[in-house]
Amino acid sequence: MKKNVSKLLTVLLLLSCVSCGNQNNFEEYSFANAGFETGLLTNWTATGDAFSDNSVTIADSSKDKIHVVGNFYLNGESSGNAATGTLQSTTFKLNGNGKIGFMIGAGKNQSLVYVSLHLEDTGEEIGRVSNKFFNSENPNNRMYRIILNASEYIGENVYLKIVDNDAQNDGYNYIMVDDFIVSYLGDEDDGSLVSDARKYTEANKNNVGNEYRHTYHLMPTIGWMNDPNGFTYYDGYYHLFYQHNPYSSNWDTMHWGHAISKDLVVWEDAGVALAPDKTYDKLGVYSGGAIEKDGTLNLLYTCVGDGGVQQQALATSYDGYNFTKRASNPVISSSQRLNSRVTDFRDPYLFEKDGVYYTLIGGKLEGEGGQLILYSSKDLMNWKTIGSVYSSTLTGGGMFECPNLAFFGDKEVIITSPQSIRDSEISNYQNIHSVTYQIGDIDFENGVFTNEFGQDSMEEFDKGFDFYATQVISEEDRVIMLAWMNMWSRSYPTATDQWAGEITLPRELELVDGHIYQKPIREIENYYQNEVILSNIDANNENIALDFRGNTLHLKAEIDVSSLNGGKSGFHLFKGSDEETSIYYDDSLGMVVFNRKNSGVEIDSFDDDGELNVRYASIEPINDVIKLEFFLDVSSIEVFINDGYYTMSGLVYPSEGSDGVEFFATNGSATLNSLVKHDVIVGA
Ligand code: FRU
């Protein structure tokens, strides 16, 4: 399956040459008011009703989505669908290469709505183009670059006519145009929402603010990210897709972003993979899985159509970069949802077992609770419903989102993201949504899950603030899990920097005696530098500043807590003159505490999200020792407690320069038996 030459790499290299620049010696020209930038129809002559000064529209906040060039464009919609007429430009000389490039949108009836080119002398029409990108499945109020090629007429005096002869009133019976360029040297657009998103990202990526950007965690190049999707290995790379809105730092119009990595630490943006461009997914391409089949990379995702109906669709790629949605979509329709609500049937997890493909899909039940339904397929196209493997009312009005299945020897572990489980116990279910695991066996033929510890027995993975919607892959010798390091219903300060969302450090999972331990992915060790080893530091009711600083640190500490006597001992991280994040063992509680109250810029909640700044993990010292391993990355901390018995993940927003580290003990004394520190440095 691994090939020597990566198809994906070849595609990426070829693509990077598209912008290598123009090789010929032409120049581009304009004519009077060719981009409608006077804000009026100055220098254009209208007949009929379709065009007036009112048609020249000022770009608003959707400028980038509509693809307006400059401040104004011509939008025939302002005269209504039924109006007809023409608009004629001034005469100009057809210079350069004889190609006229311009932006065109709407114009459903391509024989009645078009742009034509005419000889000044005779009025003879010498060229005509219409909106060939019009596609009834796309939102068509956006313009694409198109070319009218009249190179046989170079040097002639000519004029353009914008023509709307479509008197119908059933939508898009008008034309939008902008930015006519004579001797246009660029390429045409391909009219797809995927290339829109890729171009938008390329053009705007430098507008993203850097203050809180991580250095070794995956983040969107620009815009919003939520769930990781389709975690898989294909053609020499790990591929990770994710829920993505490139156009703003808020959740909206879900696309699939795509990143690739050789080692799960350094990620490369591989460009948007899926956009909501079909009738059945126009309200969003939601979470799902990925798998290789016969050399192709396949994505199974939730397509959200009119009325919020959720079904599952398949997209296939031959190069690992460009995906084609299959004609027979949706491949799992809402008729197969069993008793799930039609608008809550989502997040297929895709895997193969003994030569059969399976998917596990979450559904919200009509009453309370949720279920997980198992399907099988031989070809990824035709899916048989096996049955509901698990259902529960534990989630109340919520459901189990983003199911995953992990294989540990002959044990199967269901990992899901249950919504709305809360608990009065402070070390359990303190976020609005959680990630849990259930250990047992699945009968793949009859679709039955037997939980080894009792039907609803499940445990929460991460006791921090920001951990949701995992993706898991089971490799031959290890199971790897990663998650969205963020949480619904909160707002984070990076939003004003044009980005939001990140993925945790990938973790290796180990199942020991009915408990899953999480270990940092082993490849991260290749990025450890500047090792410092400290030992035997006693703190007696005091703070001890350690002799190093840093905001991209790996710290591995063992604290002897036998003399704490009800006190607290641990670390102040991201320490500045008046801020710090405290992570410590509280002997009176028997818990590790992650306190970000005084970390820096505060995180807000949209809902009444409870306590936002303190989290607890119940933990027992082993031979009087608490082990804390930290990964700091500019605005995030992940803690692995007692060799990964629990983790705590959280985002923090310290000021620049708040990068000190203190060891402390309050109301007692403790000994830092050992501490190993590394800087985690990627790309140096
Ligand atoms: C989980 C989730 C999924 C859904 C996706 C939409 O975070 O709600 O259930 O597919 O996000 O972006």
XYZ file of C-alpha atoms and ligand atoms in Angstrom, residues 224 226-227 229 243-244 251 254 285-288 302 310 346-347 399 401-402 417 419 468-469 484 488, ligand 1:
37
model
C -12.802 28.003 12.062
C -14.010 21.868 14.929
C -14.056 18.056 14.905
C -12.495 13.857 10.664
C -14.752 20.462 10.193
C -13.864 23.814 8.750
C -18.942 27.816 12.883
C -19.111 23.347 7.090
C -20.538 18.539 5.030
C -20.420 17.258 8.590
C -18.123 14.841 10.373
C -17.157 11.433 9.073
C -22.731 13.360 6.891
C -28.817 14.262 7.721
C -24.519 11.712 11.779
C -20.764 11.267 12.106
C -26.889 12.278 21.550
C -21.709 12.370 18.611
C -18.605 11.270 16.728
C -18.706 12.188 22.477
C -23.636 15.531 24.696
C -14.143 16.789 22.218
C -15.009 14.795 19.095
C -10.667 18.838 18.956
C -18.829 24.090 22.221
C -19.586 17.509 16.922
C -20.496 17.928 15.798
C -20.840 16.709 14.960
C -21.172 17.312 13.627
C -20.214 18.454 13.557
C -20.719 19.641 12.793
O -18.774 18.491 17.412
O -21.660 18.531 16.319
O -21.849 15.913 15.501
O -20.996 16.411 12.593
O -19.904 18.821 14.882
O -19.725 20.580 12.568
